[in-house]
JSON list of C-alpha atoms in Angstrom, two decimals:
[
{"chain": "B", "resi": 1, "resn": "MET", "atom": "CA", "xyz": [22.88, -1.23, -10.02]},
{"chain": "B", "resi": 2, "resn": "ARG", "atom": "CA", "xyz": [22.15, 2.04, -8.26]},
{"chain": "B", "resi": 3, "resn": "ALA", "atom": "CA", "xyz": [21.87, 2.55, -4.55]},
{"chain": "B", "resi": 4, "resn": "HIS", "atom": "CA", "xyz": [19.29, 5.05, -3.26]},
{"chain": "B", "resi": 5, "resn": "ALA", "atom": "CA", "xyz": [18.04, 5.86, -6.77]},
{"chain": "B", "resi": 6, "resn": "THR", "atom": "CA", "xyz": [14.69, 7.37, -7.56]},
{"chain": "B", "resi": 7, "resn": "GLN", "atom": "CA", "xyz": [12.65, 7.05, -10.71]},
{"chain": "B", "resi": 8, "resn": "THR", "atom": "CA", "xyz": [9.38, 8.48, -11.97]},
{"chain": "B", "resi": 9, "resn": "SER", "atom": "CA", "xyz": [7.00, 5.94, -13.47]},
{"chain": "B", "resi": 10, "resn": "ALA", "atom": "CA", "xyz": [5.46, 6.37, -16.88]},
{"chain": "B", "resi": 11, "resn": "GLY", "atom": "CA", "xyz": [2.12, 6.98, -15.19]},
{"chain": "B", "resi": 12, "resn": "ALA", "atom": "CA", "xyz": [3.60, 9.94, -13.31]},
{"chain": "B", "resi": 13, "resn": "ALA", "atom": "CA", "xyz": [5.51, 11.47, -16.21]},
{"chain": "B", "resi": 14, "resn": "THR", "atom": "CA", "xyz": [2.86, 14.02, -17.01]},
{"chain": "B", "resi": 15, "resn": "GLY", "atom": "CA", "xyz": [2.78, 15.13, -13.38]},
{"chain": "B", "resi": 16, "resn": "ALA", "atom": "CA", "xyz": [6.52, 15.72, -13.06]},
{"chain": "B", "resi": 17, "resn": "ALA", "atom": "CA", "xyz": [6.02, 19.22, -11.69]},
{"chain": "B", "resi": 18, "resn": "ARG", "atom": "CA", "xyz": [4.00, 17.91, -8.74]},
{"chain": "B", "resi": 19, "resn": "PRO", "atom": "CA", "xyz": [5.77, 17.05, -5.47]},
{"chain": "B", "resi": 20, "resn": "PRO", "atom": "CA", "xyz": [6.25, 13.37, -4.61]},
{"chain": "B", "resi": 21, "resn": "VAL", "atom": "CA", "xyz": [3.45, 11.60, -2.78]},
{"chain": "B", "resi": 22, "resn": "LEU", "atom": "CA", "xyz": [6.11, 10.46, -0.34]},
{"chain": "B", "resi": 23, "resn": "SER", "atom": "CA", "xyz": [9.76, 11.38, 0.06]},
{"chain": "B", "resi": 24, "resn": "MET", "atom": "CA", "xyz": [12.29, 9.77, 2.38]},
{"chain": "B", "resi": 25, "resn": "ARG", "atom": "CA", "xyz": [15.79, 11.06, 3.08]},
{"chain": "B", "resi": 26, "resn": "GLY", "atom": "CA", "xyz": [18.39, 9.36, 5.24]},
{"chain": "B", "resi": 27, "resn": "ILE", "atom": "CA", "xyz": [15.89, 6.99, 6.87]},
{"chain": "B", "resi": 28, "resn": "ARG", "atom": "CA", "xyz": [17.47, 4.77, 9.50]},
{"chain": "B", "resi": 29, "resn": "LYS", "atom": "CA", "xyz": [15.81, 2.22, 11.76]},
{"chain": "B", "resi": 30, "resn": "SER", "atom": "CA", "xyz": [17.09, -0.21, 14.39]},
{"chain": "B", "resi": 31, "resn": "TYR", "atom": "CA", "xyz": [15.34, -2.56, 16.79]},
{"chain": "B", "resi": 32, "resn": "ARG", "atom": "CA", "xyz": [16.51, -3.33, 20.30]},
{"chain": "B", "resi": 33, "resn": "THR", "atom": "CA", "xyz": [16.08, -6.68, 22.03]},
{"chain": "B", "resi": 34, "resn": "GLY", "atom": "CA", "xyz": [17.41, -6.48, 25.55]},
{"chain": "B", "resi": 35, "resn": "ASP", "atom": "CA", "xyz": [20.94, -5.12, 25.27]},
{"chain": "B", "resi": 36, "resn": "VAL", "atom": "CA", "xyz": [21.24, -5.99, 21.58]},
{"chain": "B", "resi": 37, "resn": "GLN", "atom": "CA", "xyz": [20.49, -3.32, 18.95]},
{"chain": "B", "resi": 38, "resn": "THR", "atom": "CA", "xyz": [19.98, -4.57, 15.41]},
{"chain": "B", "resi": 39, "resn": "PRO", "atom": "CA", "xyz": [20.19, -2.03, 12.57]},
{"chain": "B", "resi": 40, "resn": "VAL", "atom": "CA", "xyz": [17.63, -2.71, 9.83]},
{"chain": "B", "resi": 41, "resn": "LEU", "atom": "CA", "xyz": [17.60, 0.34, 7.53]},
{"chain": "B", "resi": 42, "resn": "HIS", "atom": "CA", "xyz": [20.88, 2.16, 6.91]},
{"chain": "B", "resi": 43, "resn": "GLY", "atom": "CA", "xyz": [19.90, 5.44, 5.28]},
{"chain": "B", "resi": 44, "resn": "ILE", "atom": "CA", "xyz": [17.11, 5.08, 2.72]},
{"chain": "B", "resi": 45, "resn": "ASP", "atom": "CA", "xyz": [16.53, 7.81, 0.13]},
{"chain": "B", "resi": 46, "resn": "LEU", "atom": "CA", "xyz": [13.33, 7.23, -1.85]},
{"chain": "B", "resi": 47, "resn": "ASP", "atom": "CA", "xyz": [10.72, 9.28, -3.71]},
{"chain": "B", "resi": 48, "resn": "VAL", "atom": "CA", "xyz": [7.37, 7.90, -4.86]},
{"chain": "B", "resi": 49, "resn": "GLN", "atom": "CA", "xyz": [5.74, 10.13, -7.45]},
{"chain": "B", "resi": 50, "resn": "PRO", "atom": "CA", "xyz": [2.01, 10.66, -8.11]},
{"chain": "B", "resi": 51, "resn": "GLY", "atom": "CA", "xyz": [0.80, 7.76, -10.25]},
{"chain": "B", "resi": 52, "resn": "ASP", "atom": "CA", "xyz": [3.72, 5.47, -9.44]},
{"chain": "B", "resi": 53, "resn": "TYR", "atom": "CA", "xyz": [3.07, 1.74, -9.13]},
{"chain": "B", "resi": 54, "resn": "VAL", "atom": "CA", "xyz": [5.99, 0.37, -7.13]},
{"chain": "B", "resi": 55, "resn": "ALA", "atom": "CA", "xyz": [6.81, -3.22, -6.21]},
{"chain": "B", "resi": 56, "resn": "LEU", "atom": "CA", "xyz": [8.98, -3.43, -3.11]},
{"chain": "B", "resi": 57, "resn": "MET", "atom": "CA", "xyz": [11.02, -6.63, -2.94]},
{"chain": "B", "resi": 58, "resn": "GLY", "atom": "CA", "xyz": [13.84, -8.11, -0.89]},
{"chain": "B", "resi": 59, "resn": "SER", "atom": "CA", "xyz": [14.83, -11.28, 0.89]},
{"chain": "B", "resi": 60, "resn": "SER", "atom": "CA", "xyz": [13.88, -11.94, 4.50]},
{"chain": "B", "resi": 61, "resn": "GLY", "atom": "CA", "xyz": [15.75, -9.46, 6.69]},
{"chain": "B", "resi": 62, "resn": "SER", "atom": "CA", "xyz": [16.32, -6.98, 3.87]},
{"chain": "B", "resi": 63, "resn": "GLY", "atom": "CA", "xyz": [14.20, -4.32, 5.57]},
{"chain": "B", "resi": 64, "resn": "LYS", "atom": "CA", "xyz": [11.22, -4.21, 3.18]},
{"chain": "B", "resi": 65, "resn": "SER", "atom": "CA", "xyz": [8.59, -4.82, 5.86]},
{"chain": "B", "resi": 66, "resn": "THR", "atom": "CA", "xyz": [10.21, -2.24, 8.12]},
{"chain": "B", "resi": 67, "resn": "LEU", "atom": "CA", "xyz": [10.22, 0.27, 5.26]},
{"chain": "B", "resi": 68, "resn": "MET", "atom": "CA", "xyz": [6.55, -0.43, 4.52]},
{"chain": "B", "resi": 69, "resn": "ASN", "atom": "CA", "xyz": [5.67, 0.12, 8.19]},
{"chain": "B", "resi": 70, "resn": "LEU", "atom": "CA", "xyz": [7.50, 3.46, 8.16]},
{"chain": "B", "resi": 71, "resn": "MET", "atom": "CA", "xyz": [5.73, 4.51, 4.96]},
{"chain": "B", "resi": 72, "resn": "GLY", "atom": "CA", "xyz": [2.39, 3.66, 6.57]},
{"chain": "B", "resi": 73, "resn": "LEU", "atom": "CA", "xyz": [3.21, 5.51, 9.80]},
{"chain": "B", "resi": 74, "resn": "LEU", "atom": "CA", "xyz": [2.80, 2.26, 11.71]},
{"chain": "B", "resi": 75, "resn": "ASP", "atom": "CA", "xyz": [6.30, 2.79, 13.12]},
{"chain": "B", "resi": 76, "resn": "ARG", "atom": "CA", "xyz": [8.73, 5.71, 13.30]},
{"chain": "B", "resi": 77, "resn": "CYS", "atom": "CA", "xyz": [12.28, 6.04, 12.08]},
{"chain": "B", "resi": 78, "resn": "ASP", "atom": "CA", "xyz": [15.29, 6.63, 14.34]},
{"chain": "B", "resi": 79, "resn": "ASP", "atom": "CA", "xyz": [16.77, 9.21, 12.01]},
{"chain": "B", "resi": 80, "resn": "GLY", "atom": "CA", "xyz": [15.95, 10.90, 8.71]},
{"chain": "B", "resi": 81, "resn": "ARG", "atom": "CA", "xyz": [13.10, 12.90, 7.20]},
{"chain": "B", "resi": 82, "resn": "TYR", "atom": "CA", "xyz": [9.82, 11.60, 5.83]},
{"chain": "B", "resi": 83, "resn": "THR", "atom": "CA", "xyz": [7.37, 13.84, 3.99]},
{"chain": "B", "resi": 84, "resn": "LEU", "atom": "CA", "xyz": [3.92, 12.66, 2.90]},
{"chain": "B", "resi": 85, "resn": "GLN", "atom": "CA", "xyz": [1.93, 14.80, 0.49]},
{"chain": "B", "resi": 86, "resn": "GLY", "atom": "CA", "xyz": [4.43, 17.60, 1.22]},
{"chain": "B", "resi": 87, "resn": "GLN", "atom": "CA", "xyz": [3.96, 17.38, 5.01]},
{"chain": "B", "resi": 88, "resn": "ASP", "atom": "CA", "xyz": [6.91, 16.45, 7.23]},
{"chain": "B", "resi": 89, "resn": "VAL", "atom": "CA", "xyz": [5.49, 13.60, 9.31]},
{"chain": "B", "resi": 90, "resn": "SER", "atom": "CA", "xyz": [8.77, 12.49, 10.90]},
{"chain": "B", "resi": 91, "resn": "GLY", "atom": "CA", "xyz": [8.14, 14.13, 14.27]},
{"chain": "B", "resi": 92, "resn": "LEU", "atom": "CA", "xyz": [4.38, 13.81, 14.62]},
{"chain": "B", "resi": 93, "resn": "SER", "atom": "CA", "xyz": [2.81, 12.23, 17.68]},
{"chain": "B", "resi": 94, "resn": "ALA", "atom": "CA", "xyz": [1.10, 8.83, 17.59]},
{"chain": "B", "resi": 95, "resn": "THR", "atom": "CA", "xyz": [-2.30, 10.56, 17.56]},
{"chain": "B", "resi": 96, "resn": "GLU", "atom": "CA", "xyz": [-1.25, 12.79, 14.67]},
{"chain": "B", "resi": 97, "resn": "HIS", "atom": "CA", "xyz": [0.12, 9.76, 12.79]},
{"chain": "B", "resi": 98, "resn": "ALA", "atom": "CA", "xyz": [-3.26, 8.05, 13.17]},
{"chain": "B", "resi": 99, "resn": "ALA", "atom": "CA", "xyz": [-5.06, 11.09, 11.75]},
{"chain": "B", "resi": 100, "resn": "VAL", "atom": "CA", "xyz": [-2.71, 11.24, 8.75]},
{"chain": "B", "resi": 101, "resn": "ARG", "atom": "CA", "xyz": [-3.06, 7.51, 8.12]},
{"chain": "B", "resi": 102, "resn": "ASN", "atom": "CA", "xyz": [-6.84, 7.74, 8.10]},
{"chain": "B", "resi": 103, "resn": "GLY", "atom": "CA", "xyz": [-6.90, 10.50, 5.51]},
{"chain": "B", "resi": 104, "resn": "GLN", "atom": "CA", "xyz": [-3.81, 9.91, 3.38]},
{"chain": "B", "resi": 105, "resn": "ILE", "atom": "CA", "xyz": [-3.09, 6.17, 3.27]},
{"chain": "B", "resi": 106, "resn": "GLY", "atom": "CA", "xyz": [-5.10, 3.09, 2.37]},
{"chain": "B", "resi": 107, "resn": "PHE", "atom": "CA", "xyz": [-3.89, -0.33, 3.53]},
{"chain": "B", "resi": 108, "resn": "VAL", "atom": "CA", "xyz": [-4.41, -3.78, 2.03]},
{"chain": "B", "resi": 109, "resn": "PHE", "atom": "CA", "xyz": [-3.04, -6.82, 3.87]},
{"chain": "B", "resi": 110, "resn": "GLN", "atom": "CA", "xyz": [-2.59, -10.47, 3.06]},
{"chain": "B", "resi": 111, "resn": "SER", "atom": "CA", "xyz": [-5.27, -11.56, 5.54]},
{"chain": "B", "resi": 112, "resn": "PHE", "atom": "CA", "xyz": [-8.10, -9.23, 4.28]},
{"chain": "B", "resi": 113, "resn": "ASN", "atom": "CA", "xyz": [-9.12, -8.23, 7.86]},
{"chain": "B", "resi": 114, "resn": "LEU", "atom": "CA", "xyz": [-12.84, -7.99, 7.06]},
{"chain": "B", "resi": 115, "resn": "LEU", "atom": "CA", "xyz": [-15.29, -7.90, 9.97]},
{"chain": "B", "resi": 116, "resn": "LYS", "atom": "CA", "xyz": [-17.22, -11.17, 9.86]},
{"chain": "B", "resi": 117, "resn": "ARG", "atom": "CA", "xyz": [-20.41, -9.82, 11.44]},
{"chain": "B", "resi": 118, "resn": "MET", "atom": "CA", "xyz": [-20.79, -7.02, 8.90]},
{"chain": "B", "resi": 119, "resn": "ASN", "atom": "CA", "xyz": [-21.83, -7.43, 5.30]},
{"chain": "B", "resi": 120, "resn": "VAL", "atom": "CA", "xyz": [-19.67, -6.27, 2.42]},
{"chain": "B", "resi": 121, "resn": "LEU", "atom": "CA", "xyz": [-21.25, -2.82, 2.17]},
{"chain": "B", "resi": 122, "resn": "GLU", "atom": "CA", "xyz": [-20.91, -2.22, 5.90]},
{"chain": "B", "resi": 123, "resn": "ASN", "atom": "CA", "xyz": [-17.25, -3.28, 5.86]},
{"chain": "B", "resi": 124, "resn": "VAL", "atom": "CA", "xyz": [-16.45, -0.74, 3.17]},
{"chain": "B", "resi": 125, "resn": "ALA", "atom": "CA", "xyz": [-18.51, 2.02, 4.79]},
{"chain": "B", "resi": 126, "resn": "LEU", "atom": "CA", "xyz": [-17.04, 1.63, 8.27]},
{"chain": "B", "resi": 127, "resn": "PRO", "atom": "CA", "xyz": [-13.83, 3.70, 7.88]},
{"chain": "B", "resi": 128, "resn": "MET", "atom": "CA", "xyz": [-15.83, 6.56, 6.39]},
{"chain": "B", "resi": 129, "resn": "ILE", "atom": "CA", "xyz": [-18.19, 6.57, 9.36]},
{"chain": "B", "resi": 130, "resn": "TYR", "atom": "CA", "xyz": [-15.17, 6.65, 11.68]},
{"chain": "B", "resi": 131, "resn": "ALA", "atom": "CA", "xyz": [-13.90, 9.63, 9.65]},
{"chain": "B", "resi": 132, "resn": "GLY", "atom": "CA", "xyz": [-17.11, 11.56, 10.31]},
{"chain": "B", "resi": 133, "resn": "ARG", "atom": "CA", "xyz": [-19.24, 11.00, 7.21]},
{"chain": "B", "resi": 134, "resn": "SER", "atom": "CA", "xyz": [-22.94, 10.43, 7.67]},
{"chain": "B", "resi": 135, "resn": "ARG", "atom": "CA", "xyz": [-24.14, 6.84, 7.42]},
{"chain": "B", "resi": 136, "resn": "HIS", "atom": "CA", "xyz": [-25.99, 7.67, 4.18]},
{"chain": "B", "resi": 137, "resn": "GLN", "atom": "CA", "xyz": [-22.92, 9.28, 2.57]},
{"chain": "B", "resi": 138, "resn": "ALA", "atom": "CA", "xyz": [-20.72, 6.39, 3.68]},
{"chain": "B", "resi": 139, "resn": "ARG", "atom": "CA", "xyz": [-23.05, 3.78, 2.23]},
{"chain": "B", "resi": 140, "resn": "GLU", "atom": "CA", "xyz": [-23.37, 5.61, -1.10]},
{"chain": "B", "resi": 141, "resn": "ARG", "atom": "CA", "xyz": [-19.60, 5.96, -1.39]},
{"chain": "B", "resi": 142, "resn": "ALA", "atom": "CA", "xyz": [-19.20, 2.29, -0.41]},
{"chain": "B", "resi": 143, "resn": "ARG", "atom": "CA", "xyz": [-21.58, 1.24, -3.21]},
{"chain": "B", "resi": 144, "resn": "HIS", "atom": "CA", "xyz": [-19.52, 3.26, -5.67]},
{"chain": "B", "resi": 145, "resn": "MET", "atom": "CA", "xyz": [-16.24, 1.70, -4.51]},
{"chain": "B", "resi": 146, "resn": "LEU", "atom": "CA", "xyz": [-17.68, -1.81, -4.76]},
{"chain": "B", "resi": 147, "resn": "GLU", "atom": "CA", "xyz": [-18.68, -1.05, -8.35]},
{"chain": "B", "resi": 148, "resn": "GLN", "atom": "CA", "xyz": [-15.10, 0.06, -9.00]},
{"chain": "B", "resi": 149, "resn": "VAL", "atom": "CA", "xyz": [-13.74, -3.33, -7.95]},
{"chain": "B", "resi": 150, "resn": "GLY", "atom": "CA", "xyz": [-16.46, -5.31, -9.74]},
{"chain": "B", "resi": 151, "resn": "LEU", "atom": "CA", "xyz": [-18.49, -6.33, -6.68]},
{"chain": "B", "resi": 152, "resn": "GLY", "atom": "CA", "xyz": [-21.48, -4.01, -6.86]},
{"chain": "B", "resi": 153, "resn": "ALA", "atom": "CA", "xyz": [-23.89, -6.94, -6.92]},
{"chain": "B", "resi": 154, "resn": "MET", "atom": "CA", "xyz": [-22.46, -8.46, -3.74]},
{"chain": "B", "resi": 155, "resn": "ALA", "atom": "CA", "xyz": [-22.96, -5.57, -1.31]},
{"chain": "B", "resi": 156, "resn": "ALA", "atom": "CA", "xyz": [-25.37, -7.51, 0.91]},
{"chain": "B", "resi": 157, "resn": "ARG", "atom": "CA", "xyz": [-23.27, -10.66, 1.20]},
{"chain": "B", "resi": 158, "resn": "MET", "atom": "CA", "xyz": [-21.30, -11.60, 4.27]},
{"chain": "B", "resi": 159, "resn": "PRO", "atom": "CA", "xyz": [-17.50, -12.04, 3.99]},
{"chain": "B", "resi": 160, "resn": "ASN", "atom": "CA", "xyz": [-17.72, -15.82, 4.45]},
{"chain": "B", "resi": 161, "resn": "GLN", "atom": "CA", "xyz": [-19.93, -15.98, 1.35]},
{"chain": "B", "resi": 162, "resn": "LEU", "atom": "CA", "xyz": [-17.11, -14.63, -0.83]},
{"chain": "B", "resi": 163, "resn": "SER", "atom": "CA", "xyz": [-14.06, -16.23, -2.38]},
{"chain": "B", "resi": 164, "resn": "GLY", "atom": "CA", "xyz": [-10.59, -15.16, -1.25]},
{"chain": "B", "resi": 165, "resn": "GLY", "atom": "CA", "xyz": [-10.16, -12.95, -4.30]},
{"chain": "B", "resi": 166, "resn": "GLN", "atom": "CA", "xyz": [-13.53, -11.30, -3.73]},
{"chain": "B", "resi": 167, "resn": "GLN", "atom": "CA", "xyz": [-12.68, -10.64, -0.10]},
{"chain": "B", "resi": 168, "resn": "GLN", "atom": "CA", "xyz": [-9.42, -9.00, -1.15]},
{"chain": "B", "resi": 169, "resn": "ARG", "atom": "CA", "xyz": [-11.29, -6.78, -3.59]},
{"chain": "B", "resi": 170, "resn": "VAL", "atom": "CA", "xyz": [-13.61, -5.74, -0.76]},
{"chain": "B", "resi": 171, "resn": "ALA", "atom": "CA", "xyz": [-10.50, -4.92, 1.27]},
{"chain": "B", "resi": 172, "resn": "ILE", "atom": "CA", "xyz": [-9.21, -2.77, -1.61]},
{"chain": "B", "resi": 173, "resn": "ALA", "atom": "CA", "xyz": [-12.53, -0.92, -1.82]},
{"chain": "B", "resi": 174, "resn": "ARG", "atom": "CA", "xyz": [-12.43, -0.32, 1.93]},
{"chain": "B", "resi": 175, "resn": "ALA", "atom": "CA", "xyz": [-8.82, 0.91, 1.76]},
{"chain": "B", "resi": 176, "resn": "LEU", "atom": "CA", "xyz": [-9.80, 3.54, -0.81]},
{"chain": "B", "resi": 177, "resn": "ALA", "atom": "CA", "xyz": [-13.10, 4.56, 0.78]},
{"chain": "B", "resi": 178, "resn": "ASN", "atom": "CA", "xyz": [-11.68, 7.77, 2.28]},
{"chain": "B", "resi": 179, "resn": "GLU", "atom": "CA", "xyz": [-10.09, 8.71, -1.07]},
{"chain": "B", "resi": 180, "resn": "ALA", "atom": "CA", "xyz": [-6.53, 8.26, 0.15]},
{"chain": "B", "resi": 181, "resn": "PRO", "atom": "CA", "xyz": [-3.98, 9.21, -2.53]},
{"chain": "B", "resi": 182, "resn": "LEU", "atom": "CA", "xyz": [-1.61, 6.37, -1.52]},
{"chain": "B", "resi": 183, "resn": "LEU", "atom": "CA", "xyz": [-2.33, 2.65, -1.34]},
{"chain": "B", "resi": 184, "resn": "LEU", "atom": "CA", "xyz": [0.09, 0.41, 0.58]},
{"chain": "B", "resi": 185, "resn": "ALA", "atom": "CA", "xyz": [-0.38, -3.30, -0.10]},
{"chain": "B", "resi": 186, "resn": "ASP", "atom": "CA", "xyz": [1.54, -5.83, 2.02]},
{"chain": "B", "resi": 187, "resn": "GLU", "atom": "CA", "xyz": [1.70, -9.23, 0.25]},
{"chain": "B", "resi": 188, "resn": "PRO", "atom": "CA", "xyz": [-1.90, -8.76, -0.97]},
{"chain": "B", "resi": 189, "resn": "THR", "atom": "CA", "xyz": [-1.83, -11.93, -3.09]},
{"chain": "B", "resi": 190, "resn": "GLY", "atom": "CA", "xyz": [0.03, -14.14, -0.61]},
{"chain": "B", "resi": 191, "resn": "ASN", "atom": "CA", "xyz": [-3.07, -16.24, 0.23]},
{"chain": "B", "resi": 192, "resn": "LEU", "atom": "CA", "xyz": [-4.47, -16.41, -3.31]},
{"chain": "B", "resi": 193, "resn": "ASP", "atom": "CA", "xyz": [-4.19, -18.91, -6.15]},
{"chain": "B", "resi": 194, "resn": "THR", "atom": "CA", "xyz": [-2.79, -17.98, -9.54]},
{"chain": "B", "resi": 195, "resn": "GLN", "atom": "CA", "xyz": [-6.11, -17.09, -11.20]},
{"chain": "B", "resi": 196, "resn": "THR", "atom": "CA", "xyz": [-7.35, -15.08, -8.23]},
{"chain": "B", "resi": 197, "resn": "THR", "atom": "CA", "xyz": [-4.00, -13.29, -7.99]},
{"chain": "B", "resi": 198, "resn": "ALA", "atom": "CA", "xyz": [-4.40, -12.22, -11.62]},
{"chain": "B", "resi": 199, "resn": "GLU", "atom": "CA", "xyz": [-7.88, -10.85, -10.88]},
{"chain": "B", "resi": 200, "resn": "VAL", "atom": "CA", "xyz": [-6.69, -8.81, -7.90]},
{"chain": "B", "resi": 201, "resn": "LEU", "atom": "CA", "xyz": [-3.69, -7.46, -9.82]},
{"chain": "B", "resi": 202, "resn": "GLU", "atom": "CA", "xyz": [-6.04, -6.43, -12.62]},
{"chain": "B", "resi": 203, "resn": "VAL", "atom": "CA", "xyz": [-7.91, -4.27, -10.07]},
{"chain": "B", "resi": 204, "resn": "PHE", "atom": "CA", "xyz": [-4.64, -2.64, -8.98]},
{"chain": "B", "resi": 205, "resn": "ASP", "atom": "CA", "xyz": [-3.69, -2.03, -12.60]},
{"chain": "B", "resi": 206, "resn": "LYS", "atom": "CA", "xyz": [-7.06, -0.42, -13.37]},
{"chain": "B", "resi": 207, "resn": "LEU", "atom": "CA", "xyz": [-6.89, 1.84, -10.31]},
{"chain": "B", "resi": 208, "resn": "ASN", "atom": "CA", "xyz": [-3.36, 2.92, -11.23]},
{"chain": "B", "resi": 209, "resn": "ARG", "atom": "CA", "xyz": [-3.93, 3.47, -14.94]},
{"chain": "B", "resi": 210, "resn": "GLU", "atom": "CA", "xyz": [-7.45, 4.88, -14.95]},
{"chain": "B", "resi": 211, "resn": "ALA", "atom": "CA", "xyz": [-7.71, 6.60, -11.57]},
{"chain": "B", "resi": 212, "resn": "GLY", "atom": "CA", "xyz": [-4.04, 7.57, -11.21]},
{"chain": "B", "resi": 213, "resn": "LEU", "atom": "CA", "xyz": [-3.80, 5.90, -7.79]},
{"chain": "B", "resi": 214, "resn": "THR", "atom": "CA", "xyz": [-0.28, 5.70, -6.35]},
{"chain": "B", "resi": 215, "resn": "ILE", "atom": "CA", "xyz": [0.50, 2.15, -5.21]},
{"chain": "B", "resi": 216, "resn": "VAL", "atom": "CA", "xyz": [3.37, 0.63, -3.25]},
{"chain": "B", "resi": 217, "resn": "LEU", "atom": "CA", "xyz": [3.13, -3.15, -3.07]},
{"chain": "B", "resi": 218, "resn": "VAL", "atom": "CA", "xyz": [5.35, -5.46, -1.01]},
{"chain": "B", "resi": 219, "resn": "THR", "atom": "CA", "xyz": [5.78, -8.87, -2.61]},
{"chain": "B", "resi": 220, "resn": "HIS", "atom": "CA", "xyz": [8.19, -11.78, -2.74]},
{"chain": "B", "resi": 221, "resn": "GLU", "atom": "CA", "xyz": [6.66, -13.06, -6.00]},
{"chain": "B", "resi": 222, "resn": "PRO", "atom": "CA", "xyz": [8.48, -12.04, -9.22]},
{"chain": "B", "resi": 223, "resn": "ASP", "atom": "CA", "xyz": [5.31, -12.53, -11.29]},
{"chain": "B", "resi": 224, "resn": "VAL", "atom": "CA", "xyz": [3.49, -10.01, -9.10]},
{"chain": "B", "resi": 225, "resn": "ALA", "atom": "CA", "xyz": [6.40, -7.54, -9.25]},
{"chain": "B", "resi": 226, "resn": "LEU", "atom": "CA", "xyz": [6.34, -7.66, -13.05]},
{"chain": "B", "resi": 227, "resn": "LYS", "atom": "CA", "xyz": [2.83, -6.17, -13.02]},
{"chain": "B", "resi": 228, "resn": "ALA", "atom": "CA", "xyz": [4.16, -2.99, -11.40]},
{"chain": "B", "resi": 229, "resn": "ARG", "atom": "CA", "xyz": [5.75, -0.10, -13.31]},
{"chain": "B", "resi": 230, "resn": "ARG", "atom": "CA", "xyz": [8.74, 0.18, -11.02]},
{"chain": "B", "resi": 231, "resn": "LEU", "atom": "CA", "xyz": [10.72, -2.17, -8.82]},
{"chain": "B", "resi": 232, "resn": "VAL", "atom": "CA", "xyz": [12.60, -1.18, -5.68]},
{"chain": "B", "resi": 233, "resn": "ARG", "atom": "CA", "xyz": [14.73, -4.04, -4.33]},
{"chain": "B", "resi": 234, "resn": "LEU", "atom": "CA", "xyz": [16.22, -3.86, -0.85]},
{"chain": "B", "resi": 235, "resn": "LYS", "atom": "CA", "xyz": [19.30, -5.71, 0.32]},
{"chain": "B", "resi": 236, "resn": "ASP", "atom": "CA", "xyz": [20.82, -5.44, 3.80]},
{"chain": "B", "resi": 237, "resn": "GLY", "atom": "CA", "xyz": [18.85, -2.31, 4.62]},
{"chain": "B", "resi": 238, "resn": "LEU", "atom": "CA", "xyz": [19.81, -0.38, 1.48]},
{"chain": "B", "resi": 239, "resn": "ILE", "atom": "CA", "xyz": [18.21, 0.12, -1.93]},
{"chain": "B", "resi": 240, "resn": "ALA", "atom": "CA", "xyz": [20.14, -2.16, -4.26]},
{"chain": "B", "resi": 241, "resn": "PHE", "atom": "CA", "xyz": [18.02, -1.57, -7.37]},
{"chain": "B", "resi": 242, "resn": "ASP", "atom": "CA", "xyz": [15.42, 0.97, -8.49]},
{"chain": "B", "resi": 243, "resn": "GLY", "atom": "CA", "xyz": [14.16, 0.66, -12.04]},
{"chain": "B", "resi": 244, "resn": "ARG", "atom": "CA", "xyz": [11.99, -1.32, -14.44]},
{"chain": "B", "resi": 245, "resn": "PRO", "atom": "CA", "xyz": [10.72, -4.61, -13.00]},
{"chain": "B", "resi": 246, "resn": "GLU", "atom": "CA", "xyz": [11.62, -6.68, -16.05]},
{"chain": "B", "resi": 247, "resn": "GLU", "atom": "CA", "xyz": [15.30, -5.76, -15.52]},
{"chain": "B", "resi": 248, "resn": "GLN", "atom": "CA", "xyz": [15.50, -7.17, -12.00]},
{"chain": "B", "resi": 249, "resn": "ALA", "atom": "CA", "xyz": [12.39, -9.07, -10.90]},
{"chain": "B", "resi": 250, "resn": "TYR", "atom": "CA", "xyz": [14.02, -12.48, -11.35]},
{"chain": "B", "resi": 251, "resn": "ALA", "atom": "CA", "xyz": [17.54, -11.45, -10.29]}
]
């Protein structure tokens, strides 16, 4: 077992000369409740290379959710350095973090978070409109992204007319609408049955293999972790393993 190790996935091997999509050095994070301060991360060193497909695992309290929030600029570290696409984002303001998130990171969550009053096409187009694209450009790009996840024929449907797996695929299309180079997925199959989970993971696999998308996926399910190319396991706020999923997914 190797603490704080880094590894380049097979998908990123040909791009070894490129800088990491994200790089963390000495990342520490604590939370305070009243007079009690609880350390969560104790000095994380981690690189994620272009084309990596990383499963992030760990028991409750290991720090994996905290690490995901820091990666997504939803929280800030107490100490350490975080670079995203070569930019040091450690000391940016909340407004600057929001701007970086919108352009550099796509998010997929367990609960889909689709807007019920908008149809599928409108849900996917919305973040592009917020980013300044014209409504026509946003809708055309949204149609393309829905084709990518196999839902081109369902653009006019409302979210409640879709299965859970279909809703999650819409959420993936929306997450990638602004062409973010990094996709962060937090328990994206947690609400899905086995067959639907397989369908969603097939979409991730296609986006990683064919489009070269960099993916970091938080999961507690070994079967899901085995679909990734790389496993990072946290324990007590440190990286306890970083390597091939089949070596550690069931450990």
